[in-house]
PDB file of C-alpha atoms in Angstrom:
ATOM      1  CA  UNK A1162     -16.404   1.208 -29.674  1.00 88.00           C
ATOM      2  CA  UNK A1163     -12.993   2.878 -30.047  1.00 89.00           C
ATOM      3  CA  UNK A1164     -13.493   4.643 -26.751  1.00 90.00           C
ATOM      4  CA  UNK A1165     -14.273   1.305 -25.101  1.00 89.00           C
ATOM      5  CA  UNK A1166     -11.113  -0.246 -26.526  1.00 87.00           C
ATOM      6  CA  UNK A1167      -9.061   2.705 -25.258  1.00 87.00           C
ATOM      7  CA  UNK A1168     -10.551   2.250 -21.805  1.00 87.00           C
ATOM      8  CA  UNK A1169      -9.799  -1.474 -21.873  1.00 86.00           C
ATOM      9  CA  UNK A1170      -6.225  -0.758 -22.952  1.00 85.00           C
ATOM     10  CA  UNK A1171      -5.809   1.840 -20.226  1.00 83.00           C
ATOM     11  CA  UNK A1172      -7.098  -0.581 -17.603  1.00 82.00           C
ATOM     12  CA  UNK A1173      -4.780  -3.292 -18.898  1.00 82.00           C
ATOM     13  CA  UNK A1174      -1.750  -1.020 -18.786  1.00 76.00           C
ATOM     14  CA  UNK A1175      -2.632   0.076 -15.253  1.00 75.00           C
ATOM     15  CA  UNK A1176      -3.117  -3.531 -14.181  1.00 73.00           C
ATOM     16  CA  UNK A1177       0.246  -4.559 -15.562  1.00 67.00           C
ATOM     17  CA  UNK A1178       2.187  -1.658 -14.108  1.00 65.00           C
ATOM     18  CA  UNK A1179       0.554  -0.899 -10.788  1.00 68.00           C
ATOM     19  CA  UNK A1180       2.589  -2.024  -7.805  1.00 67.00           C
ATOM     20  CA  UNK A1181       1.183  -5.195  -6.347  1.00 74.00           C
ATOM     21  CA  UNK A1182       2.212  -7.719  -3.813  1.00 79.00           C
ATOM     22  CA  UNK A1183       2.131 -11.467  -4.351  1.00 83.00           C
ATOM     23  CA  UNK A1184       2.797 -14.149  -1.734  1.00 84.00           C
ATOM     24  CA  UNK A1185       6.326 -14.368  -3.155  1.00 85.00           C
ATOM     25  CA  UNK A1186       7.113 -10.645  -3.098  1.00 89.00           C
ATOM     26  CA  UNK A1187      10.121 -10.003  -0.916  1.00 92.00           C
ATOM     27  CA  UNK A1188      11.193  -6.604   0.381  1.00 93.00           C
ATOM     28  CA  UNK A1189      14.371  -5.648   2.209  1.00 94.00           C
ATOM     29  CA  UNK A1190      14.431  -3.391   5.248  1.00 95.00           C
ATOM     30  CA  UNK A1191      17.294  -1.965   7.247  1.00 96.00           C
ATOM     31  CA  UNK A1192      17.602  -1.098  10.935  1.00 97.00           C
ATOM     32  CA  UNK A1193      20.410   1.188  12.092  1.00 97.00           C
ATOM     33  CA  UNK A1194      21.387   0.546  15.714  1.00 97.00           C
ATOM     34  CA  UNK A1195      22.678   3.538  17.635  1.00 96.00           C
ATOM     35  CA  UNK A1196      25.028   1.781  20.037  1.00 96.00           C
ATOM     36  CA  UNK A1197      27.938  -0.644  19.774  1.00 97.00           C
ATOM     37  CA  UNK A1198      26.824  -4.268  19.562  1.00 97.00           C
ATOM     38  CA  UNK A1199      28.713  -7.430  20.417  1.00 96.00           C
ATOM     39  CA  UNK A1200      28.553 -10.841  18.764  1.00 96.00           C
ATOM     40  CA  UNK A1201      26.183 -11.869  21.523  1.00 97.00           C
ATOM     41  CA  UNK A1202      23.931  -8.949  20.565  1.00 97.00           C
ATOM     42  CA  UNK A1203      24.137 -10.049  16.921  1.00 97.00           C
ATOM     43  CA  UNK A1204      22.842 -13.466  17.893  1.00 97.00           C
ATOM     44  CA  UNK A1205      20.072 -11.986  20.021  1.00 98.00           C
ATOM     45  CA  UNK A1206      18.973  -9.579  17.283  1.00 98.00           C
ATOM     46  CA  UNK A1207      19.110 -12.222  14.540  1.00 98.00           C
ATOM     47  CA  UNK A1208      17.138 -14.693  16.620  1.00 98.00           C
ATOM     48  CA  UNK A1209      14.502 -12.094  17.461  1.00 98.00           C
ATOM     49  CA  UNK A1210      14.093 -11.038  13.829  1.00 98.00           C
ATOM     50  CA  UNK A1211      13.833 -14.610  12.578  1.00 97.00           C
ATOM     51  CA  UNK A1212      10.998 -15.162  15.060  1.00 97.00           C
ATOM     52  CA  UNK A1213       8.941 -12.370  13.505  1.00 98.00           C
ATOM     53  CA  UNK A1214       6.181 -13.529  11.209  1.00 97.00           C
ATOM     54  CA  UNK A1215       6.962 -12.800   7.579  1.00 96.00           C
ATOM     55  CA  UNK A1216      10.706 -12.392   8.005  1.00 97.00           C
ATOM     56  CA  UNK A1217      12.657 -14.413   5.449  1.00 95.00           C
ATOM     57  CA  UNK A1218      16.364 -13.787   5.963  1.00 96.00           C
ATOM     58  CA  UNK A1219      18.464 -11.723   8.352  1.00 97.00           C
ATOM     59  CA  UNK A1220      22.002 -10.388   8.471  1.00 97.00           C
ATOM     60  CA  UNK A1221      23.450  -8.276  11.277  1.00 97.00           C
ATOM     61  CA  UNK A1222      26.776  -6.482  10.842  1.00 97.00           C
ATOM     62  CA  UNK A1223      28.274  -5.573  14.247  1.00 97.00           C
ATOM     63  CA  UNK A1224      30.907  -3.314  12.686  1.00 96.00           C
ATOM     64  CA  UNK A1225      28.401  -1.059  10.939  1.00 97.00           C
ATOM     65  CA  UNK A1226      25.655  -1.714  13.540  1.00 97.00           C
ATOM     66  CA  UNK A1227      23.233  -2.443  10.738  1.00 97.00           C
ATOM     67  CA  UNK A1228      20.618  -5.191  10.639  1.00 98.00           C
ATOM     68  CA  UNK A1229      19.097  -5.984   7.268  1.00 97.00           C
ATOM     69  CA  UNK A1230      16.286  -8.410   6.710  1.00 97.00           C
ATOM     70  CA  UNK A1231      13.925  -9.418   3.960  1.00 96.00           C
ATOM     71  CA  UNK A1232      10.276  -9.978   4.665  1.00 95.00           C
ATOM     72  CA  UNK A1233       7.104 -10.825   2.798  1.00 94.00           C
ATOM     73  CA  UNK A1234       4.872  -7.732   2.743  1.00 93.00           C
ATOM     74  CA  UNK A1235       1.898 -10.048   2.182  1.00 92.00           C
ATOM     75  CA  UNK A1236       2.473 -11.279   5.742  1.00 94.00           C
ATOM     76  CA  UNK A1237       4.058  -8.398   7.610  1.00 94.00           C
ATOM     77  CA  UNK A1238       4.762  -4.703   7.610  1.00 94.00           C
ATOM     78  CA  UNK A1239       8.349  -3.486   7.797  1.00 94.00           C
ATOM     79  CA  UNK A1240       7.347  -0.613  10.037  1.00 95.00           C
ATOM     80  CA  UNK A1241       5.500  -2.935  12.411  1.00 96.00           C
ATOM     81  CA  UNK A1242       8.531  -5.179  12.698  1.00 97.00           C
ATOM     82  CA  UNK A1243      10.812  -2.224  13.425  1.00 97.00           C
ATOM     83  CA  UNK A1244       8.383  -0.745  15.961  1.00 97.00           C
ATOM     84  CA  UNK A1245       8.241  -4.063  17.801  1.00 97.00           C
ATOM     85  CA  UNK A1246      12.036  -4.232  17.630  1.00 97.00           C
ATOM     86  CA  UNK A1247      12.293  -0.873  19.359  1.00 97.00           C
ATOM     87  CA  UNK A1248       9.697  -1.851  21.954  1.00 97.00           C
ATOM     88  CA  UNK A1249      10.935  -5.333  22.808  1.00 97.00           C
ATOM     89  CA  UNK A1250      14.717  -5.135  22.463  1.00 97.00           C
ATOM     90  CA  UNK A1251      17.054  -2.902  24.488  1.00 96.00           C
ATOM     91  CA  UNK A1252      18.773  -1.321  21.475  1.00 97.00           C
ATOM     92  CA  UNK A1253      18.148   2.251  20.370  1.00 97.00           C
ATOM     93  CA  UNK A1254      17.429   1.927  16.680  1.00 97.00           C
ATOM     94  CA  UNK A1255      15.767   3.500  13.686  1.00 96.00           C
ATOM     95  CA  UNK A1256      14.573   2.132  10.394  1.00 96.00           C
ATOM     96  CA  UNK A1257      16.693   3.552   7.573  1.00 95.00           C
ATOM     97  CA  UNK A1258      14.530   4.688   4.684  1.00 92.00           C
ATOM     98  CA  UNK A1259      16.383   6.131   1.686  1.00 88.00           C
ATOM     99  CA  UNK A1260      15.115   9.402   0.281  1.00 86.00           C
ATOM    100  CA  UNK A1261      13.793   9.639  -3.259  1.00 83.00           C
ATOM    101  CA  UNK A1262      17.071  11.287  -4.297  1.00 80.00           C
ATOM    102  CA  UNK A1263      19.065   8.451  -2.792  1.00 82.00           C
ATOM    103  CA  UNK A1264      16.900   5.879  -4.571  1.00 78.00           C
ATOM    104  CA  UNK A1265      17.237   7.735  -7.866  1.00 76.00           C
ATOM    105  CA  UNK A1266      21.034   7.742  -7.628  1.00 72.00           C
ATOM    106  CA  UNK A1267      21.418   4.114  -6.647  1.00 73.00           C
ATOM    107  CA  UNK A1268      22.642   1.169  -8.685  1.00 72.00           C
ATOM    108  CA  UNK A1269      19.765  -0.675 -10.409  1.00 59.00           C
ATOM    109  CA  UNK A1270      22.183  -2.719 -12.579  1.00 60.00           C
ATOM    110  CA  UNK A1271      20.187  -3.134 -15.777  1.00 53.00           C
ATOM    111  CA  UNK A1272      17.500  -0.610 -14.983  1.00 53.00           C
ATOM    112  CA  UNK A1273      19.056   2.277 -16.876  1.00 51.00           C
ATOM    113  CA  UNK A1274      19.363   0.371 -20.143  1.00 54.00           C
ATOM    114  CA  UNK A1275      16.923   1.230 -22.918  1.00 56.00           C
ATOM    115  CA  UNK A1276      16.886  -2.383 -24.092  1.00 58.00           C
ATOM    116  CA  UNK A1277      16.217  -3.645 -20.559  1.00 59.00           C
ATOM    117  CA  UNK A1278      13.266  -1.291 -20.232  1.00 60.00           C
ATOM    118  CA  UNK A1279      11.882  -2.511 -23.553  1.00 61.00           C
ATOM    119  CA  UNK A1280      12.382  -6.118 -22.496  1.00 61.00           C
ATOM    120  CA  UNK A1281      10.614  -5.575 -19.160  1.00 59.00           C
ATOM    121  CA  UNK A1282       7.746  -3.774 -20.895  1.00 59.00           C
ATOM    122  CA  UNK A1283       7.207  -6.709 -23.225  1.00 61.00           C
ATOM    123  CA  UNK A1284       7.716  -9.251 -20.430  1.00 60.00           C
ATOM    124  CA  UNK A1285       5.054  -7.560 -18.288  1.00 56.00           C
ATOM    125  CA  UNK A1286       2.591  -7.650 -21.174  1.00 56.00           C
ATOM    126  CA  UNK A1287       3.262 -11.327 -21.798  1.00 55.00           C
TER     127      UNK A1287
ATOM    128  CA  UNK B 663       6.951 -13.186  -9.697  1.00 37.00           C
ATOM    129  CA  UNK B 664       6.648 -13.941 -13.405  1.00 38.00           C
ATOM    130  CA  UNK B 665       9.068 -16.543 -14.692  1.00 40.00           C
ATOM    131  CA  UNK B 666      11.385 -14.893 -17.176  1.00 40.00           C
ATOM    132  CA  UNK B 667      10.736 -16.102 -20.741  1.00 44.00           C
ATOM    133  CA  UNK B 668      13.289 -15.116 -23.318  1.00 45.00           C
ATOM    134  CA  UNK B 669      12.039 -16.761 -26.506  1.00 46.00           C
ATOM    135  CA  UNK B 670       9.349 -14.154 -27.271  1.00 49.00           C
ATOM    136  CA  UNK B 671      11.960 -11.361 -27.101  1.00 46.00           C
ATOM    137  CA  UNK B 672      14.737 -13.131 -28.985  1.00 47.00           C
ATOM    138  CA  UNK B 673      14.784 -10.391 -31.644  1.00 46.00           C
ATOM    139  CA  UNK B 674      15.416  -7.698 -29.037  1.00 48.00           C
ATOM    140  CA  UNK B 675      18.098  -9.761 -27.363  1.00 47.00           C
ATOM    141  CA  UNK B 676      19.754 -10.370 -30.738  1.00 45.00           C
ATOM    142  CA  UNK B 677      19.851  -6.624 -31.325  1.00 45.00           C
ATOM    143  CA  UNK B 678      21.155  -6.025 -27.798  1.00 43.00           C
ATOM    144  CA  UNK B 679      23.962  -8.545 -28.189  1.00 44.00           C
ATOM    145  CA  UNK B 680      25.007  -6.909 -31.440  1.00 41.00           C
ATOM    146  CA  UNK B 681      25.013  -3.433 -29.920  1.00 39.00           C
ATOM    147  CA  UNK B 682      26.446  -4.118 -26.481  1.00 41.00           C
ATOM    148  CA  UNK B 683      29.835  -5.677 -25.767  1.00 38.00           C
ATOM    149  CA  UNK B 684      28.644  -9.034 -24.524  1.00 37.00           C
ATOM    150  CA  UNK B 685      29.900  -9.871 -21.058  1.00 35.00           C
ATOM    151  CA  UNK B 686      29.684 -13.521 -22.144  1.00 37.00           C
ATOM    152  CA  UNK B 687      32.452 -12.807 -24.659  1.00 37.00           C
ATOM    153  CA  UNK B 688      34.786 -12.104 -21.731  1.00 38.00           C
ATOM    154  CA  UNK B 689      33.709 -15.349 -20.091  1.00 40.00           C
ATOM    155  CA  UNK B 690      34.218 -17.362 -23.308  1.00 40.00           C
ATOM    156  CA  UNK B 691      37.772 -16.037 -23.632  1.00 44.00           C
ATOM    157  CA  UNK B 692      38.726 -17.625 -20.284  1.00 47.00           C
ATOM    158  CA  UNK B 693      40.734 -20.837 -20.599  1.00 49.00           C
ATOM    159  CA  UNK B 694      38.113 -23.493 -19.752  1.00 47.00           C
ATOM    160  CA  UNK B 695      37.909 -26.992 -21.180  1.00 50.00           C
ATOM    161  CA  UNK B 696      36.060 -27.269 -24.502  1.00 52.00           C
ATOM    162  CA  UNK B 697      32.331 -27.709 -23.900  1.00 60.00           C
ATOM    163  CA  UNK B 698      32.565 -26.795 -20.206  1.00 84.00           C
ATOM    164  CA  UNK B 699      31.947 -23.263 -19.085  1.00 88.00           C
ATOM    165  CA  UNK B 700      32.206 -21.819 -15.629  1.00 89.00           C
ATOM    166  CA  UNK B 701      28.389 -21.755 -15.684  1.00 91.00           C
ATOM    167  CA  UNK B 702      28.416 -25.515 -16.269  1.00 91.00           C
ATOM    168  CA  UNK B 703      30.738 -25.909 -13.275  1.00 89.00           C
ATOM    169  CA  UNK B 704      28.361 -23.815 -11.181  1.00 86.00           C
ATOM    170  CA  UNK B 705      25.471 -26.166 -11.979  1.00 88.00           C
ATOM    171  CA  UNK B 706      24.725 -25.742 -15.664  1.00 93.00           C
ATOM    172  CA  UNK B 707      21.374 -25.994 -17.382  1.00 94.00           C
ATOM    173  CA  UNK B 708      19.928 -28.907 -15.420  1.00 94.00           C
ATOM    174  CA  UNK B 709      16.471 -27.851 -14.288  1.00 95.00           C
ATOM    175  CA  UNK B 710      15.674 -28.086 -10.597  1.00 95.00           C
ATOM    176  CA  UNK B 711      12.742 -26.945  -8.498  1.00 95.00           C
ATOM    177  CA  UNK B 712      12.983 -23.273  -7.557  1.00 93.00           C
ATOM    178  CA  UNK B 713      12.848 -23.173  -3.734  1.00 91.00           C
ATOM    179  CA  UNK B 714      11.489 -19.627  -3.685  1.00 87.00           C
ATOM    180  CA  UNK B 715       8.748 -20.216  -6.239  1.00 86.00           C
ATOM    181  CA  UNK B 716       6.841 -23.461  -5.675  1.00 86.00           C
ATOM    182  CA  UNK B 717       5.946 -25.073  -8.958  1.00 91.00           C
ATOM    183  CA  UNK B 718       8.588 -23.224 -10.958  1.00 92.00           C
ATOM    184  CA  UNK B 719      11.826 -24.688 -12.302  1.00 95.00           C
ATOM    185  CA  UNK B 720      15.180 -22.975 -12.569  1.00 95.00           C
ATOM    186  CA  UNK B 721      18.540 -23.876 -14.085  1.00 95.00           C
ATOM    187  CA  UNK B 722      20.821 -25.249 -11.407  1.00 94.00           C
ATOM    188  CA  UNK B 723      23.602 -22.889 -12.471  1.00 93.00           C
ATOM    189  CA  UNK B 724      21.342 -19.866 -12.170  1.00 95.00           C
ATOM    190  CA  UNK B 725      20.062 -21.039  -8.800  1.00 95.00           C
ATOM    191  CA  UNK B 726      23.598 -21.392  -7.478  1.00 93.00           C
ATOM    192  CA  UNK B 727      24.540 -17.971  -8.762  1.00 93.00           C
ATOM    193  CA  UNK B 728      21.357 -16.427  -7.358  1.00 95.00           C
ATOM    194  CA  UNK B 729      22.078 -17.894  -3.932  1.00 94.00           C
ATOM    195  CA  UNK B 730      25.538 -16.323  -3.937  1.00 93.00           C
ATOM    196  CA  UNK B 731      24.202 -13.019  -5.272  1.00 94.00           C
ATOM    197  CA  UNK B 732      21.438 -12.859  -2.668  1.00 95.00           C
ATOM    198  CA  UNK B 733      23.906 -13.540   0.140  1.00 96.00           C
ATOM    199  CA  UNK B 734      26.245 -10.915  -1.309  1.00 95.00           C
ATOM    200  CA  UNK B 735      23.418  -8.395  -1.507  1.00 94.00           C
ATOM    201  CA  UNK B 736      22.765  -8.870   2.200  1.00 96.00           C
ATOM    202  CA  UNK B 737      26.431  -8.304   2.993  1.00 96.00           C
ATOM    203  CA  UNK B 738      26.502  -5.187   0.788  1.00 95.00           C
ATOM    204  CA  UNK B 739      23.310  -3.806   2.343  1.00 95.00           C
ATOM    205  CA  UNK B 740      24.895  -3.969   5.796  1.00 96.00           C
ATOM    206  CA  UNK B 741      28.326  -2.709   4.669  1.00 96.00           C
ATOM    207  CA  UNK B 742      28.598   1.020   5.262  1.00 94.00           C
ATOM    208  CA  UNK B 743      31.583   1.196   2.875  1.00 94.00           C
ATOM    209  CA  UNK B 744      29.399   0.785  -0.216  1.00 91.00           C
ATOM    210  CA  UNK B 745      25.754   0.400   0.785  1.00 92.00           C
ATOM    211  CA  UNK B 746      25.230   4.041  -0.150  1.00 88.00           C
ATOM    212  CA  UNK B 747      25.516   2.968  -3.799  1.00 86.00           C
ATOM    213  CA  UNK B 748      22.790   0.337  -3.344  1.00 87.00           C
ATOM    214  CA  UNK B 749      19.980   2.097  -1.488  1.00 86.00           C
ATOM    215  CA  UNK B 750      17.669   0.863  -4.250  1.00 84.00           C
ATOM    216  CA  UNK B 751      17.691  -2.423  -2.337  1.00 85.00           C
ATOM    217  CA  UNK B 752      15.387  -0.851   0.213  1.00 87.00           C
ATOM    218  CA  UNK B 753      12.723   0.321  -2.212  1.00 82.00           C
ATOM    219  CA  UNK B 754       9.332  -1.273  -1.835  1.00 78.00           C
ATOM    220  CA  UNK B 755       7.264  -2.823  -4.614  1.00 71.00           C
ATOM    221  CA  UNK B 756       7.703  -0.572  -7.621  1.00 65.00           C
ATOM    222  CA  UNK B 757       6.546  -2.439 -10.687  1.00 62.00           C
ATOM    223  CA  UNK B 758       4.619  -5.656 -10.904  1.00 65.00           C
ATOM    224  CA  UNK B 759       5.595  -7.574  -7.812  1.00 70.00           C
ATOM    225  CA  UNK B 760       9.276  -6.737  -7.875  1.00 76.00           C
ATOM    226  CA  UNK B 761      10.892  -4.858  -5.042  1.00 83.00           C
ATOM    227  CA  UNK B 762      14.309  -3.195  -5.257  1.00 84.00           C
ATOM    228  CA  UNK B 763      15.846  -6.274  -3.643  1.00 89.00           C
ATOM    229  CA  UNK B 764      14.259  -8.698  -6.093  1.00 88.00           C
ATOM    230  CA  UNK B 765      15.030  -6.521  -9.104  1.00 85.00           C
ATOM    231  CA  UNK B 766      18.706  -6.153  -8.171  1.00 87.00           C
ATOM    232  CA  UNK B 767      18.936  -9.876  -7.395  1.00 90.00           C
ATOM    233  CA  UNK B 768      17.480 -10.806 -10.786  1.00 88.00           C
ATOM    234  CA  UNK B 769      19.659  -8.398 -12.739  1.00 86.00           C
ATOM    235  CA  UNK B 770      22.927  -9.222 -10.974  1.00 88.00           C
ATOM    236  CA  UNK B 771      22.174 -12.931 -11.301  1.00 92.00           C
ATOM    237  CA  UNK B 772      21.553 -12.557 -15.022  1.00 91.00           C
ATOM    238  CA  UNK B 773      24.727 -10.502 -15.423  1.00 88.00           C
ATOM    239  CA  UNK B 774      26.895 -13.073 -13.639  1.00 88.00           C
ATOM    240  CA  UNK B 775      25.171 -15.986 -15.412  1.00 91.00           C
ATOM    241  CA  UNK B 776      25.932 -14.435 -18.783  1.00 89.00           C
ATOM    242  CA  UNK B 777      29.498 -13.628 -17.773  1.00 87.00           C
ATOM    243  CA  UNK B 778      30.116 -17.240 -16.716  1.00 89.00           C
ATOM    244  CA  UNK B 779      28.897 -18.672 -20.012  1.00 90.00           C
ATOM    245  CA  UNK B 780      25.164 -19.259 -19.596  1.00 91.00           C
ATOM    246  CA  UNK B 781      23.491 -19.545 -22.975  1.00 88.00           C
ATOM    247  CA  UNK B 782      19.885 -18.981 -21.902  1.00 88.00           C
ATOM    248  CA  UNK B 783      20.458 -15.707 -20.069  1.00 83.00           C
ATOM    249  CA  UNK B 784      21.919 -12.664 -21.697  1.00 76.00           C
ATOM    250  CA  UNK B 785      22.539  -9.406 -19.871  1.00 76.00           C
ATOM    251  CA  UNK B 786      20.930  -6.546 -21.782  1.00 75.00           C
ATOM    252  CA  UNK B 787      21.725  -3.736 -19.375  1.00 75.00           C
ATOM    253  CA  UNK B 788      24.312  -1.034 -19.842  1.00 79.00           C
ATOM    254  CA  UNK B 789      27.913  -2.084 -20.315  1.00 82.00           C
ATOM    255  CA  UNK B 790      29.928  -2.011 -17.096  1.00 83.00           C
ATOM    256  CA  UNK B 791      31.793   1.066 -18.296  1.00 87.00           C
ATOM    257  CA  UNK B 792      28.656   3.018 -19.161  1.00 86.00           C
ATOM    258  CA  UNK B 793      26.825   1.829 -16.066  1.00 82.00           C
ATOM    259  CA  UNK B 794      29.551   3.335 -13.876  1.00 86.00           C
ATOM    260  CA  UNK B 795      30.113   6.507 -15.881  1.00 86.00           C
ATOM    261  CA  UNK B 796      28.068   9.344 -14.328  1.00 84.00           C
ATOM    262  CA  UNK B 797      28.125  11.140 -17.680  1.00 86.00           C
ATOM    263  CA  UNK B 798      26.227   8.246 -19.286  1.00 85.00           C
ATOM    264  CA  UNK B 799      24.271   6.814 -16.355  1.00 80.00           C
ATOM    265  CA  UNK B 800      22.665   9.547 -14.272  1.00 76.00           C
ATOM    266  CA  UNK B 801      21.920   7.042 -11.511  1.00 74.00           C
ATOM    267  CA  UNK B 802      25.642   6.822 -10.781  1.00 75.00           C
ATOM    268  CA  UNK B 803      26.179   9.405  -8.041  1.00 73.00           C
ATOM    269  CA  UNK B 804      29.886   9.868  -8.667  1.00 79.00           C
ATOM    270  CA  UNK B 805      32.637   7.650  -9.965  1.00 84.00           C
ATOM    271  CA  UNK B 806      33.461   4.440  -8.153  1.00 86.00           C
ATOM    272  CA  UNK B 807      36.812   4.278  -6.427  1.00 90.00           C
ATOM    273  CA  UNK B 808      39.185   1.370  -6.210  1.00 93.00           C
ATOM    274  CA  UNK B 809      38.258   1.116  -2.537  1.00 93.00           C
ATOM    275  CA  UNK B 810      34.594   0.780  -3.528  1.00 91.00           C
ATOM    276  CA  UNK B 811      35.493  -2.017  -5.915  1.00 92.00           C
ATOM    277  CA  UNK B 812      37.633  -3.743  -3.290  1.00 94.00           C
ATOM    278  CA  UNK B 813      34.699  -3.591  -0.868  1.00 94.00           C
ATOM    279  CA  UNK B 814      32.394  -5.107  -3.491  1.00 92.00           C
ATOM    280  CA  UNK B 815      34.824  -7.958  -4.160  1.00 93.00           C
ATOM    281  CA  UNK B 816      35.248  -8.534  -0.427  1.00 94.00           C
ATOM    282  CA  UNK B 817      31.487  -8.678   0.053  1.00 95.00           C
ATOM    283  CA  UNK B 818      31.144 -11.030  -2.921  1.00 92.00           C
ATOM    284  CA  UNK B 819      33.731 -13.342  -1.378  1.00 92.00           C
ATOM    285  CA  UNK B 820      31.815 -13.262   1.912  1.00 94.00           C
ATOM    286  CA  UNK B 821      28.561 -14.051   0.086  1.00 93.00           C
ATOM    287  CA  UNK B 822      30.208 -16.906  -1.787  1.00 92.00           C
ATOM    288  CA  UNK B 823      31.638 -18.240   1.471  1.00 92.00           C
ATOM    289  CA  UNK B 824      28.189 -18.275   3.063  1.00 92.00           C
ATOM    290  CA  UNK B 825      27.118 -20.605   0.233  1.00 92.00           C
ATOM    291  CA  UNK B 826      30.233 -22.767   0.534  1.00 90.00           C
ATOM    292  CA  UNK B 827      31.292 -22.086  -3.051  1.00 87.00           C
ATOM    293  CA  UNK B 828      34.370 -24.243  -3.744  1.00 87.00           C
ATOM    294  CA  UNK B 829      37.592 -22.253  -3.719  1.00 87.00           C
ATOM    295  CA  UNK B 830      38.477 -23.082  -7.305  1.00 86.00           C
ATOM    296  CA  UNK B 831      35.115 -21.795  -8.568  1.00 86.00           C
ATOM    297  CA  UNK B 832      35.350 -18.702  -6.384  1.00 86.00           C
ATOM    298  CA  UNK B 833      38.766 -18.021  -7.880  1.00 88.00           C
ATOM    299  CA  UNK B 834      37.329 -18.289 -11.394  1.00 87.00           C
ATOM    300  CA  UNK B 835      34.456 -15.955 -10.544  1.00 85.00           C
ATOM    301  CA  UNK B 836      36.863 -13.544  -8.860  1.00 87.00           C
ATOM    302  CA  UNK B 837      38.981 -13.414 -12.029  1.00 88.00           C
ATOM    303  CA  UNK B 838      35.934 -12.448 -14.072  1.00 86.00           C
ATOM    304  CA  UNK B 839      34.961  -9.765 -11.570  1.00 88.00           C
ATOM    305  CA  UNK B 840      38.523  -8.430 -11.349  1.00 91.00           C
ATOM    306  CA  UNK B 841      38.627  -8.164 -15.138  1.00 90.00           C
ATOM    307  CA  UNK B 842      35.887  -5.550 -14.815  1.00 89.00           C
ATOM    308  CA  UNK B 843      37.863  -3.277 -12.478  1.00 92.00           C
ATOM    309  CA  UNK B 844      39.165  -1.007 -15.212  1.00 92.00           C
ATOM    310  CA  UNK B 845      35.607  -0.540 -16.527  1.00 90.00           C
ATOM    311  CA  UNK B 846      34.032   0.095 -13.137  1.00 89.00           C
ATOM    312  CA  UNK B 847      36.737   2.229 -11.505  1.00 91.00           C
ATOM    313  CA  UNK B 848      37.024   5.322 -13.669  1.00 86.00           C
ATOM    314  CA  UNK B 849      38.833   7.668 -11.296  1.00 80.00           C
TER     315      UNK B 849
END
């Protein structure tokens, strides 16, 4: 009986904590463009990205040559969108994916706080 | 995404507010009319439908702040001056159904809501000083410079402009943010 309860608890904890995607989950992706872009290019790139299924919001910075967009992973894959970008638009570009070290040393705002972690643990259970 | 519920964790929040210097204390020390906080001016506690979560309600003040924060996050993510400090934005789903973008949006929104006088949202993260001190927060990959802070403020102003935040409210928010410079910039 105790073993069964432990198994149930383990399954519950896994269910609460395993990464999952809901229809509302939004992820941000970044495309680095390897050539100078004009305002006209910004408009073209923004328009193209907004036409991709699953894309929610787009911003293109011509100074840094960076395009960032959020998309719903339940509807689209970031890699697929970037691959189509490279195939259909005349801009040499790569998706920027931060390394694990870069992610670990990046601002999570409240994430480092002990109290925030406790709060999120309880919130996930509830 | 789960709707945040604070009542069940009121004891933890009470402990957190006793231990941490409350950002809302800074907001309450600003000269605003009695009974009216900056949060009230930004929309207050009136509940409205949450456009990103059908069926859910959200305080109008929080929604307004979230819109500005989300726009600002986009500007930051494309700004090579400081986007290196925010690569977490690009992380995929890590826990529950929150991605790095959603997590940062929620936390920054809560921080600003608390700082502007919201009563129903209290920031329980690290203090701004500790959060930006590499000796305390190992996620901080070096101390922030004044130029970094200037870039953040500039991006915040751009994000606020995209949401047509009235100038007087932007000025009030900017004062709160500027008051944090000495805590954030430790070089």
